[in-house]
Coordinates of C-alpha atoms in Angstrom, one line a residue:
Chain U
M1 CA -29.9 1.9 3.2
V2 CA -30.5 5.1 4.1
E3 CA -28.4 5.1 6.8
K4 CA -25.6 3.9 4.9
F5 CA -26.1 6.7 2.7
K6 CA -26.0 9.2 5.6
R7 CA -23.0 8.0 6.9
E8 CA -21.2 7.8 3.6
W9 CA -22.2 11.0 2.4
L10 CA -23.2 13.3 4.9
T11 CA -20.9 13.0 8.0
A12 CA -19.0 16.0 8.6
P13 CA -19.7 17.6 5.1
G14 CA -17.9 20.6 5.9
T15 CA -14.8 18.9 6.8
N16 CA -15.0 16.7 3.9
I17 CA -15.8 19.3 1.4
L18 CA -12.7 21.3 2.4
A19 CA -10.8 18.0 2.2
G20 CA -12.2 17.8 -1.4
I21 CA -10.9 21.3 -2.4
V22 CA -7.6 20.8 -1.1
V23 CA -7.2 17.3 -3.2
A24 CA -8.4 19.2 -6.2
L25 CA -6.3 22.0 -6.1
A26 CA -3.3 19.1 -5.9
L27 CA -4.7 17.3 -8.4
I28 CA -4.4 19.9 -11.2
P29 CA -0.6 19.6 -11.7
E30 CA -0.5 16.2 -11.2
A31 CA -3.2 15.8 -13.9
I32 CA -1.4 17.7 -16.4
A33 CA 2.1 16.3 -15.7
F34 CA 0.5 12.9 -16.1
S35 CA -1.2 13.9 -19.5
I36 CA 2.2 14.9 -20.8
I37 CA 4.2 11.6 -19.3
A38 CA 1.1 9.7 -21.7
G39 CA 1.9 12.2 -24.6
V40 CA -1.6 13.8 -24.6
D41 CA -3.3 17.0 -24.4
P42 CA -3.5 18.2 -20.5
M43 CA -7.3 18.1 -21.2
V44 CA -7.1 14.3 -21.5
G45 CA -5.9 13.8 -17.8
L46 CA -7.8 16.9 -16.5
Y47 CA -11.2 15.6 -18.0
A48 CA -10.2 11.9 -16.6
S49 CA -9.4 13.1 -13.4
F50 CA -12.6 14.8 -13.2
L51 CA -14.8 12.2 -14.6
I52 CA -13.3 9.3 -12.4
A53 CA -13.5 11.0 -9.0
V54 CA -16.9 12.1 -9.6
I55 CA -18.2 8.5 -10.9
I56 CA -16.0 6.8 -8.4
S57 CA -17.6 8.7 -5.4
F58 CA -20.6 7.1 -6.3
V59 CA -19.9 3.4 -7.4
G60 CA -16.4 2.8 -5.5
G61 CA -16.2 0.6 -2.4
R62 CA -14.0 2.6 -0.4
P63 CA -15.3 6.2 0.8
A64 CA -12.5 9.2 0.9
M65 CA -10.0 7.5 -1.5
I66 CA -9.2 9.5 -4.3
S67 CA -9.2 8.3 -7.7
A68 CA -8.0 10.0 -10.9
A69 CA -5.4 10.1 -13.6
T70 CA -2.4 8.3 -12.4
G71 CA 1.3 8.1 -13.4
A72 CA 1.3 4.4 -13.0
I73 CA -1.3 4.3 -15.8
A74 CA 0.0 7.3 -17.8
L75 CA 3.6 5.3 -17.9
L76 CA 1.8 2.3 -19.5
V77 CA 0.1 4.0 -22.5
T78 CA 3.0 6.1 -23.6
P79 CA 4.0 3.8 -26.5
L80 CA 0.3 3.2 -27.8
V81 CA -0.1 7.2 -27.7
S82 CA 2.8 7.5 -29.4
E83 CA 2.4 4.7 -32.1
Y84 CA -1.4 5.0 -32.9
G85 CA -2.5 8.2 -31.2
V86 CA -5.0 9.5 -28.5
D87 CA -8.1 7.5 -30.1
Y88 CA -6.5 4.4 -29.3
L89 CA -5.6 5.3 -25.9
L90 CA -9.6 6.3 -25.1
A91 CA -10.6 2.7 -26.7
A92 CA -7.9 1.3 -24.4
T93 CA -9.6 2.9 -21.5
I94 CA -12.9 1.4 -22.4
L95 CA -11.7 -1.8 -22.6
M96 CA -9.6 -1.4 -19.5
G97 CA -13.2 -0.6 -17.8
V98 CA -14.7 -3.7 -19.2
I99 CA -12.0 -6.0 -18.1
Q100 CA -12.2 -4.1 -14.5
I101 CA -16.0 -4.8 -14.2
I102 CA -15.5 -8.7 -15.5
L103 CA -12.8 -8.8 -12.5
G104 CA -15.1 -7.2 -10.3
I105 CA -17.6 -9.3 -10.9
L106 CA -15.6 -12.3 -10.7
K107 CA -14.5 -11.0 -7.1
V108 CA -10.6 -10.7 -8.0
G109 CA -10.1 -8.5 -5.0
K110 CA -9.8 -11.6 -2.7
L111 CA -7.0 -12.5 -4.9
M112 CA -5.0 -9.3 -4.1
K113 CA -3.6 -11.1 -0.9
F114 CA -1.6 -13.4 -3.2
I115 CA 0.4 -10.4 -4.2
P116 CA 3.1 -10.3 -1.4
N117 CA 4.4 -7.1 0.2
S118 CA 7.4 -7.5 -1.4
V119 CA 5.8 -7.1 -4.7
M120 CA 3.9 -4.3 -3.5
I121 CA 7.0 -2.5 -2.3
G122 CA 8.5 -3.1 -5.5
F123 CA 5.6 -1.9 -7.4
V124 CA 5.4 1.6 -5.3
N125 CA 9.3 1.8 -5.8
A126 CA 9.1 1.3 -9.4
L127 CA 6.5 3.4 -9.8
A128 CA 8.4 6.2 -8.0
I129 CA 11.6 5.7 -10.0
M130 CA 9.8 5.7 -13.4
I131 CA 8.1 9.0 -12.4
F132 CA 11.2 10.6 -11.5
M133 CA 13.1 9.2 -14.5
S134 CA 10.0 10.8 -16.8
Q135 CA 10.6 14.1 -15.5
L136 CA 14.4 14.1 -16.1
E137 CA 14.1 15.5 -19.9
H138 CA 12.1 18.5 -18.5
I139 CA 14.5 19.4 -15.9
F140 CA 18.2 19.2 -17.4
G141 CA 19.9 20.1 -20.6
I142 CA 17.1 22.9 -21.2
S143 CA 18.1 26.0 -19.8
I144 CA 19.5 27.9 -16.7
D145 CA 16.5 29.1 -15.9
T146 CA 15.0 25.7 -16.0
Y147 CA 17.2 24.7 -13.0
I148 CA 16.2 27.8 -11.0
Y149 CA 12.8 27.2 -11.4
V150 CA 12.7 23.5 -10.5
I151 CA 14.9 24.3 -7.2
I152 CA 12.4 27.1 -6.3
T153 CA 9.6 24.5 -6.8
L154 CA 11.3 21.9 -4.5
F155 CA 11.9 24.6 -1.7
I156 CA 8.7 25.6 -1.8
V157 CA 6.8 22.3 -1.6
Y158 CA 9.0 21.0 1.1
V159 CA 9.3 24.3 3.1
V160 CA 6.2 26.1 2.8
P161 CA 3.9 23.5 4.5
R162 CA 5.8 23.7 7.8
F163 CA 4.4 27.1 8.2
F164 CA 1.3 27.2 6.2
K165 CA -1.0 24.3 5.3
K166 CA -4.2 25.7 4.1
I167 CA -3.3 25.6 0.6
P168 CA -1.5 22.7 -0.9
A169 CA 2.2 23.7 -1.7
P170 CA 2.2 22.3 -5.1
L171 CA -0.3 25.0 -5.9
I172 CA 1.2 27.9 -4.2
A173 CA 4.5 26.9 -6.1
L174 CA 2.5 26.7 -9.7
V175 CA 0.7 30.2 -9.0
V176 CA 3.7 32.0 -7.5
L177 CA 5.9 30.7 -10.0
T178 CA 3.5 31.0 -13.0
S179 CA 3.0 34.7 -12.0
I180 CA 6.7 35.5 -11.9
Y181 CA 6.8 34.2 -15.5
L182 CA 4.3 35.9 -16.7
I183 CA 5.6 39.2 -15.0
F184 CA 9.4 38.7 -16.0
G185 CA 9.2 35.9 -18.7
S186 CA 11.9 33.0 -18.8
N187 CA 13.4 30.9 -21.0
V188 CA 11.6 27.9 -19.9
G189 CA 9.0 25.4 -21.6
T190 CA 5.3 25.7 -20.9
V191 CA 2.3 23.2 -20.7
G192 CA 1.1 25.4 -24.2
D193 CA 4.0 23.7 -26.0
L194 CA 2.9 20.7 -25.4
G195 CA -0.9 20.8 -25.6
D196 CA -4.0 23.0 -25.8
I197 CA -6.5 23.6 -23.1
D198 CA -10.0 23.6 -23.7
R199 CA -12.3 25.3 -21.5
S200 CA -15.4 23.3 -21.6
L201 CA -17.3 20.2 -19.9
P202 CA -16.3 16.9 -21.1
S203 CA -18.9 15.5 -23.9
F204 CA -19.5 12.1 -25.3
F205 CA -18.0 10.8 -28.4
L206 CA -17.0 7.5 -29.8
P207 CA -13.3 7.2 -30.2
D208 CA -12.1 7.3 -33.8
V209 CA -10.8 3.9 -34.3
P210 CA -11.4 1.4 -37.0
F211 CA -13.8 -1.4 -35.0
T212 CA -11.8 -4.2 -36.1
M213 CA -10.1 -7.3 -35.0
E214 CA -6.9 -5.6 -35.7
T215 CA -7.7 -2.7 -33.5
L216 CA -8.6 -5.2 -30.7
M217 CA -5.4 -6.7 -31.1
I218 CA -3.5 -3.5 -30.5
I219 CA -5.6 -2.4 -27.8
L220 CA -6.1 -5.4 -25.8
P221 CA -2.4 -5.8 -24.2
Y222 CA -2.7 -2.3 -23.1
S223 CA -5.9 -2.7 -21.6
V224 CA -5.4 -5.9 -19.6
S225 CA -2.1 -4.0 -18.2
M226 CA -3.9 -0.9 -17.5
A227 CA -6.7 -2.9 -15.5
L228 CA -4.4 -4.9 -13.8
V229 CA -2.0 -2.3 -12.8
G230 CA -5.1 0.1 -12.0
L231 CA -6.3 -2.6 -9.4
V232 CA -3.3 -3.6 -7.8
E233 CA -2.8 0.3 -7.0
S234 CA -6.3 1.3 -6.0
L235 CA -7.0 -2.1 -3.8
L236 CA -3.3 -1.3 -2.1
T237 CA -4.7 2.2 -1.9
A238 CA -8.0 1.0 -0.3
R239 CA -5.8 -1.0 2.3
I240 CA -4.1 2.0 3.4
V241 CA -7.3 4.1 3.7
D242 CA -8.8 1.4 5.5
N243 CA -6.0 1.3 8.1
A244 CA -5.8 5.0 8.2
T245 CA -9.5 5.9 9.0
D246 CA -9.8 2.3 11.0
T247 CA -12.7 1.2 8.8
Y248 CA -13.5 -1.5 6.4
S249 CA -14.2 -1.2 2.9
S250 CA -15.5 -3.8 -0.2
K251 CA -12.7 -4.5 -2.4
N252 CA -14.8 -6.1 -4.8
R253 CA -17.1 -3.0 -5.1
E254 CA -14.4 -0.9 -5.6
S255 CA -12.9 -2.9 -8.6
R256 CA -16.4 -3.2 -10.4
G257 CA -16.3 0.8 -9.4
Q258 CA -12.9 1.3 -10.7
G259 CA -14.3 -0.4 -14.3
I260 CA -17.1 1.7 -14.2
A261 CA -15.3 4.6 -14.2
N262 CA -12.7 4.2 -16.5
F263 CA -15.4 2.7 -18.9
V264 CA -17.4 6.1 -19.1
T265 CA -14.2 8.0 -18.9
G266 CA -13.0 6.5 -22.3
F267 CA -16.2 7.5 -23.8
F268 CA -15.9 11.4 -22.5
G269 CA -12.3 11.8 -23.9
G270 CA -10.4 10.8 -20.3
M271 CA -7.7 8.8 -20.3
G272 CA -7.7 5.8 -17.7
G273 CA -6.8 6.1 -14.1
C274 CA -7.1 4.3 -10.3
A275 CA -6.5 5.3 -6.8
M276 CA -3.7 7.4 -6.0
I277 CA -2.0 6.7 -2.8
G278 CA -0.7 10.0 -2.4
Q279 CA -4.0 11.9 -3.0
S280 CA -5.7 9.7 -0.7
V281 CA -3.0 10.0 2.0
I282 CA -3.6 13.9 1.6
N283 CA -7.4 13.9 1.8
V284 CA -7.3 11.7 4.7
R285 CA -4.8 13.9 6.7
S286 CA -7.4 16.8 5.9
G287 CA -10.1 14.8 8.0
A288 CA -12.1 13.5 5.0
T289 CA -13.8 10.2 5.8
T290 CA -16.8 10.3 3.3
R291 CA -17.5 9.8 -0.5
L292 CA -18.5 13.8 -0.5
S293 CA -14.5 14.4 -0.1
T294 CA -14.1 12.6 -3.6
F295 CA -17.2 13.8 -5.2
T296 CA -15.8 17.5 -4.2
A297 CA -12.5 16.8 -5.3
G298 CA -13.8 16.1 -8.9
V299 CA -16.2 18.8 -9.5
F300 CA -13.9 21.6 -7.8
L301 CA -11.1 20.6 -10.2
M302 CA -13.5 21.0 -13.1
F303 CA -14.6 24.4 -12.0
L304 CA -11.0 25.5 -11.6
I305 CA -10.2 24.4 -15.4
I306 CA -13.1 26.3 -16.8
V307 CA -12.5 29.4 -14.7
L308 CA -8.6 29.1 -15.1
G309 CA -7.9 27.3 -18.2
E310 CA -6.5 30.1 -20.2
W311 CA -3.6 30.1 -17.5
V312 CA -3.0 26.6 -17.4
V313 CA -1.3 26.6 -20.9
Q314 CA 1.0 29.5 -19.3
I315 CA 2.4 27.1 -16.6
P316 CA 6.2 26.5 -17.2
M317 CA 7.1 23.1 -17.4
P318 CA 9.9 22.8 -14.6
I319 CA 7.5 23.5 -12.0
L320 CA 5.4 20.6 -13.0
A321 CA 8.7 18.8 -13.1
G322 CA 9.5 19.8 -9.4
I323 CA 6.3 18.9 -8.2
M324 CA 6.7 15.2 -10.0
V325 CA 10.0 14.8 -8.1
M326 CA 8.2 15.5 -5.1
V327 CA 5.6 12.9 -5.8
S328 CA 8.3 10.3 -6.9
I329 CA 10.1 11.1 -3.4
G330 CA 6.8 10.5 -1.8
T331 CA 5.5 7.5 -3.6
F332 CA 8.8 5.6 -3.1
D333 CA 8.8 3.5 0.1
W334 CA 12.0 4.8 2.1
G335 CA 11.5 1.5 4.6
S336 CA 12.7 -0.4 1.7
F337 CA 16.5 -0.1 2.6
R338 CA 15.7 -1.6 6.0
F339 CA 13.3 -4.0 4.3
L340 CA 16.3 -5.3 2.1
Q341 CA 18.7 -5.7 5.0
K342 CA 16.1 -7.4 7.6
A343 CA 13.5 -9.6 5.2
P344 CA 14.4 -12.9 4.4
R345 CA 16.7 -13.0 1.4
T346 CA 13.9 -14.5 -0.8
D347 CA 11.5 -11.3 -0.2
A348 CA 14.5 -8.7 -0.7
F349 CA 15.2 -10.4 -4.2
V350 CA 11.6 -10.8 -5.1
M351 CA 11.1 -7.0 -4.3
L352 CA 14.4 -6.1 -6.5
I353 CA 13.0 -8.5 -9.3
T354 CA 10.1 -6.6 -9.5
V355 CA 11.6 -3.1 -9.7
I356 CA 14.5 -4.3 -12.1
I357 CA 11.5 -6.2 -14.6
V358 CA 9.3 -3.1 -14.5
L359 CA 12.2 -0.9 -15.6
M360 CA 13.2 -3.2 -18.1
T361 CA 9.8 -3.6 -19.7
D362 CA 8.4 0.2 -18.8
N363 CA 5.6 -2.1 -17.8
L364 CA 4.3 -2.2 -14.1
A365 CA 2.2 -5.1 -14.6
I366 CA 4.7 -7.5 -16.2
G367 CA 6.6 -6.5 -12.9
V368 CA 3.6 -7.6 -10.6
I369 CA 3.3 -10.8 -12.5
V370 CA 7.3 -11.7 -12.4
G371 CA 7.4 -10.8 -8.9
V372 CA 4.4 -12.9 -8.2
V373 CA 5.7 -16.0 -10.0
F374 CA 9.0 -15.7 -8.3
S375 CA 7.4 -15.4 -4.7
A376 CA 5.4 -18.2 -5.5
L377 CA 8.3 -20.3 -6.5
F378 CA 10.2 -19.5 -3.3
F379 CA 7.2 -20.5 -1.5
A380 CA 6.7 -23.5 -2.9
T381 CA 10.8 -24.2 -2.8
K382 CA 10.4 -22.9 0.9
I383 CA 7.3 -25.0 2.2
S384 CA 8.0 -28.3 0.2
K385 CA 10.9 -28.7 2.7
V386 CA 10.2 -31.8 4.8
D387 CA 12.3 -33.1 7.8
V388 CA 12.5 -36.6 8.7
H389 CA 14.0 -37.4 11.9
L390 CA 15.0 -41.0 13.0
E391 CA 14.8 -41.8 16.5
E392 CA 15.6 -45.4 18.0
L393 CA 14.0 -46.4 21.2
A394 CA 14.4 -49.4 23.5
D395 CA 11.3 -51.0 21.9
T396 CA 10.5 -49.2 18.3
V397 CA 12.1 -46.9 15.7
T398 CA 10.4 -43.7 15.4
L399 CA 10.6 -41.6 11.8
R400 CA 9.2 -38.2 12.8
F401 CA 8.0 -35.9 9.7
A402 CA 7.9 -32.3 10.1
G403 CA 6.7 -30.2 7.3
Q404 CA 3.8 -29.9 4.4
I405 CA 3.6 -33.4 2.4
F406 CA 2.3 -32.5 -1.0
F407 CA 3.1 -33.3 -4.6
A408 CA 6.3 -31.0 -4.4
S409 CA 7.8 -32.3 -1.3
I410 CA 7.5 -36.1 -1.3
D411 CA 10.6 -36.8 -3.5
T412 CA 12.6 -34.9 -0.9
T413 CA 10.8 -36.8 1.9
I414 CA 11.5 -40.2 0.5
E415 CA 15.0 -39.5 -0.1
Q416 CA 15.6 -38.9 3.3
I417 CA 14.4 -42.4 4.6
E418 CA 17.0 -45.6 4.7
F419 CA 15.0 -48.5 4.0
K420 CA 16.3 -51.2 5.6
K421 CA 15.6 -54.1 8.1
Y422 CA 14.9 -53.0 11.7
D423 CA 14.7 -55.3 14.4
K424 CA 12.0 -53.2 16.0
P425 CA 8.5 -52.1 15.2
V426 CA 8.8 -48.9 12.8
Q427 CA 6.6 -46.1 13.6
L428 CA 5.7 -43.0 11.2
D429 CA 5.1 -40.4 13.3
F430 CA 3.3 -37.5 11.4
S431 CA 2.3 -35.2 14.5
R432 CA 4.0 -32.5 12.9
A433 CA 3.3 -32.7 9.5
H434 CA 0.2 -32.6 7.2
L435 CA -0.7 -34.6 4.3
W436 CA -2.1 -32.2 1.6
D437 CA -2.9 -34.3 -1.6
D438 CA -3.3 -37.7 -3.5
S439 CA 0.7 -37.5 -4.0
A440 CA 1.0 -37.5 -0.1
V441 CA -1.1 -40.7 0.5
D442 CA 0.7 -42.2 -2.2
A443 CA 3.9 -41.4 -0.6
V444 CA 3.0 -42.7 2.7
D445 CA 1.8 -46.2 1.0
T446 CA 4.9 -46.1 -0.5
I447 CA 6.9 -45.6 2.7
V448 CA 4.8 -48.2 4.5
R449 CA 5.5 -51.1 1.6
K450 CA 9.1 -50.3 1.2
F451 CA 9.5 -51.1 5.1
E452 CA 7.0 -53.9 4.7
E453 CA 9.2 -55.4 1.7
K454 CA 12.2 -55.3 4.1
G455 CA 10.5 -57.0 6.6
N456 CA 9.4 -54.5 9.4
T457 CA 6.1 -54.1 11.2
V458 CA 5.0 -50.5 10.4
Y459 CA 2.5 -48.1 12.0
V460 CA 1.4 -44.9 10.9
H461 CA 1.1 -42.6 13.9
Q462 CA -0.6 -39.0 14.8
L463 CA -2.2 -38.2 11.6
N464 CA -3.8 -34.9 12.4
A465 CA -7.6 -35.0 11.3
D466 CA -7.5 -33.6 7.6
S467 CA -4.7 -36.2 6.7
R468 CA -6.5 -39.0 8.5
K469 CA -9.3 -38.3 6.6
I470 CA -7.8 -38.0 3.3
V471 CA -5.7 -41.4 4.0
K472 CA -8.8 -43.2 4.9
E473 CA -10.5 -42.1 1.5
L474 CA -7.4 -42.5 -0.8
S475 CA -5.2 -44.8 0.8
Q476 CA -4.4 -48.6 0.4
I477 CA -3.1 -48.9 3.8
N478 CA -5.6 -50.7 6.0
E479 CA -6.6 -49.9 9.5
Q480 CA -4.1 -52.2 11.4
H481 CA -1.6 -49.6 10.2
L482 CA -3.0 -46.7 11.7
T483 CA -2.8 -46.2 15.4
Chain E
M1 CA 0.6 14.4 42.3
Y2 CA -1.0 13.9 39.0
K3 CA -4.1 11.5 38.9
N4 CA -4.6 11.4 34.9
I5 CA -1.3 11.8 32.6
L6 CA -1.2 11.5 28.7
L7 CA 2.1 10.2 27.6
A8 CA 2.4 10.9 23.7
A9 CA 4.8 8.2 22.4
D10 CA 5.8 6.6 19.1
G11 CA 7.7 4.2 20.6
S12 CA 11.5 6.0 19.7
D13 CA 13.9 6.2 22.5
N14 CA 12.8 9.7 23.1
S15 CA 9.2 8.5 24.1
F16 CA 11.0 5.8 26.6
R17 CA 12.9 8.6 28.0
A18 CA 9.7 10.9 28.4
A19 CA 8.0 7.7 30.2
E20 CA 10.8 7.2 32.5
E21 CA 10.8 10.9 33.0
S22 CA 7.1 10.5 33.6
L23 CA 7.7 8.6 36.7
N24 CA 8.7 11.6 38.7
F25 CA 5.0 12.9 38.4
I26 CA 3.2 9.9 39.8
N27 CA 2.5 8.1 42.9
G28 CA 0.5 4.7 42.9
E29 CA -3.0 6.4 42.3
T30 CA -2.0 7.8 39.1
E31 CA -3.4 6.3 35.4
I32 CA -1.2 6.6 32.6
T33 CA -2.8 6.8 29.3
I34 CA -0.2 6.1 26.3
I35 CA -1.4 8.0 23.4
N36 CA 0.0 6.7 19.7
V37 CA -1.0 8.8 16.9
I38 CA -1.1 7.0 13.3
D39 CA -0.6 9.5 10.8
A40 CA -1.8 8.5 7.1
E41 CA 1.9 8.1 6.1
T42 CA 2.4 5.7 8.8
S43 CA -0.5 3.6 7.5
K44 CA 0.8 3.7 3.8
N45 CA 4.5 2.2 5.6
D46 CA 2.7 -0.6 7.6
V47 CA 0.3 -1.8 5.2
L48 CA 3.3 -2.3 2.8
H49 CA 5.6 -3.8 5.4
S50 CA 3.0 -6.2 7.4
S51 CA 0.2 -8.2 5.6
P52 CA -2.8 -9.5 7.7
S53 CA -4.6 -6.4 9.5
E54 CA -3.9 -8.3 12.9
S55 CA -0.4 -8.3 12.4
I56 CA -0.3 -4.4 12.1
I57 CA -2.0 -3.8 15.5
H58 CA 0.6 -6.5 17.0
K59 CA 3.5 -4.8 15.6
R60 CA 2.3 -1.2 16.9
K61 CA 1.7 -2.5 20.4
E62 CA 5.0 -4.3 20.1
K63 CA 6.5 -0.8 19.5
L64 CA 4.8 0.6 23.1
A65 CA 5.9 -2.7 24.8
K66 CA 9.0 -1.1 26.2
I67 CA 7.3 1.7 27.8
V68 CA 4.3 -0.5 29.1
E69 CA 6.8 -2.9 30.6
L70 CA 8.5 0.3 32.4
Y71 CA 4.9 1.1 34.2
E72 CA 4.3 -2.2 35.0
T73 CA 7.4 -3.0 37.0
N74 CA 6.6 0.5 38.6
K75 CA 3.1 -0.8 39.0
I76 CA 1.5 2.0 37.5
S77 CA -1.6 1.2 35.8
C78 CA -1.8 2.1 32.3
N79 CA -3.7 2.0 29.1
I80 CA -2.8 2.5 25.5
R81 CA -4.6 4.7 23.0
F82 CA -4.4 4.6 19.5
E83 CA -5.5 7.5 17.2
H84 CA -5.8 8.4 13.8
G85 CA -4.7 11.6 12.6
T86 CA -1.9 14.3 12.6
P87 CA 0.4 13.8 15.3
N88 CA 0.4 17.4 16.9
E89 CA -3.4 18.2 16.4
T90 CA -4.4 14.6 17.7
V91 CA -2.1 15.1 20.8
V92 CA -3.3 18.3 21.4
S93 CA -7.3 17.6 21.0
A94 CA -6.6 14.7 23.8
A95 CA -4.5 17.1 26.0
N96 CA -7.5 19.4 25.9
S97 CA -10.1 17.0 26.2
G98 CA -10.3 17.4 30.0
S99 CA -9.5 14.0 30.9
Y100 CA -5.8 14.2 32.1
Q101 CA -3.9 16.8 34.0
L102 CA -0.4 17.0 32.4
V103 CA 0.7 15.8 29.1
V104 CA 4.5 14.2 28.5
L105 CA 6.4 13.9 25.5
G106 CA 9.6 13.4 24.2
S107 CA 11.6 16.0 21.8
R108 CA 13.3 14.4 18.8
G109 CA 15.9 17.3 19.3
L110 CA 15.5 18.5 15.6
N111 CA 18.2 21.2 14.6
T112 CA 16.8 24.3 13.2
L113 CA 16.7 23.0 9.4
Q114 CA 15.1 19.6 10.5
E115 CA 12.7 21.5 12.4
M116 CA 11.7 23.6 9.4
V117 CA 11.3 21.0 7.0
M118 CA 10.1 18.2 9.3
G119 CA 8.1 20.4 12.0
S120 CA 8.2 19.9 15.6
V121 CA 5.3 18.0 17.2
S122 CA 6.5 19.0 20.7
H123 CA 6.7 22.6 19.9
K124 CA 3.2 22.6 18.7
V125 CA 1.6 20.8 21.6
A126 CA 3.5 23.0 24.1
K127 CA 2.1 26.0 22.3
R128 CA -1.2 25.1 21.9
S129 CA -2.2 22.6 24.8
N130 CA -4.6 24.2 27.6
I131 CA -3.0 21.8 30.5
P132 CA 0.8 21.8 31.6
V133 CA 3.2 20.2 29.1
V134 CA 6.7 18.4 30.0
I135 CA 8.9 18.0 27.0
V136 CA 11.9 15.8 27.8
K137 CA 14.8 16.5 25.9

């Protein structure tokens, strides 16, 4: 216990604190931009990032992973905020936390493996496209100055890191360009046009919503979507961090931790969040391995806001838009184009349908669910292909079955057989097949009976151990048929 | 001849050419260590494109199979080291660990603009390594 605490908190503290500071600097522009996407004051996203990062550093399952306010959640709640206001968002965040805690207790982490890669790739691509699209209104048709700021921001974030890595390039863009704006002035919108910055620590309050069934019915669909999307992105990120650090982490503890973090955050005026792929990659690249890095990221973020709060409202919007374009480019899975060419057609289809459904519904959760349903259907179709091959030998006729025999595949299996009178014994060879259920056993019974009705002697051959067991338990076939 | 050579390889054609070039610096006694650096970005890509963890390791080994085969046909003993981190820093710290006398790596042959945006691993390794560096173009 003490050993584990030391390892998860105190290994290489210097490196981890530095990594956390780098992440905090990179988190600020994102937290503000995600607040603007959701349609709330920047403080709602900044408080969320502070609270979620600090809480998850204690209760999360994956050390060195960064959780905060995210684009995935912000994009989900935009309609809720515009229709009902920020308090409903806070209530939805609390409920989101409750749902995630329950899912964590139910050990839903294990269910993640039912989300195939094609759906995951569709998820990150749809997320990237949505973040990108959400920025267009802050870039186009505003002013020439806006375009110039966006272009300079993109130049800084892509070129500066090649020469200078100590400070995250988005922050350099933010500081340099905001200074230029403050000195020379430009015709651009600022964060202040969209909301205020409050230079105080978050405090506890109940969201100002009526505690009625009606409220619950309004927030519940959002909370369910937020909970699902939050877990999908968090557990995907956890797998990436596991791989990048060559360590294993508890997915169920992470699910519960995400729930606790969101539950508490909602009571302190923060919007829901989850793990962030991009920030976690930055953290790990900076050498982070412990919970201390995540903790530092949250605390340092809050410290900066209290110190620098009055400057934040002066940040020109096009800088944030440029940074978000970079985030979307970094989020997109550029391996997708090769995936579309090389992967099986059905996988490519599932990836595309996931993206299309998300873009049509503006809801990542629906995209994931539709994607999983399609891939399950394709899987069932693929696996329900059973091959029956007829072989006439000198003294027997052998029917070789290959594939998975279960309720969905018995029709296609039996259809392939021609029941007629052979002048030799009929052998049913199951060496390359597996019987899965009651229906499969029924099917074997049926096949044996039909051949016997035509006056053949039938033997059932080479059932594997599992199949033989269920045949023994369920079948009417008597021992003399089994060889 | 060198006794212990470090070959930085990512499985690309360039790294295969580097492996071929390294044959000029060895005899039967030489031990080759192939170092493959897995960046966090690579992890993201690998996790998205292959599901169970074993298959990721398998995929990574497969990328280096051509190089391993090259050494095997030349009867040179070689082993693979997978390391996590940023490519240039990880290769430099392995090179400077004292276990090797020479580091060989391929150059992607980037133009000035690409180098500005993507950064050149070979350039950085050449600058900061304490042992001789062979960059294969």
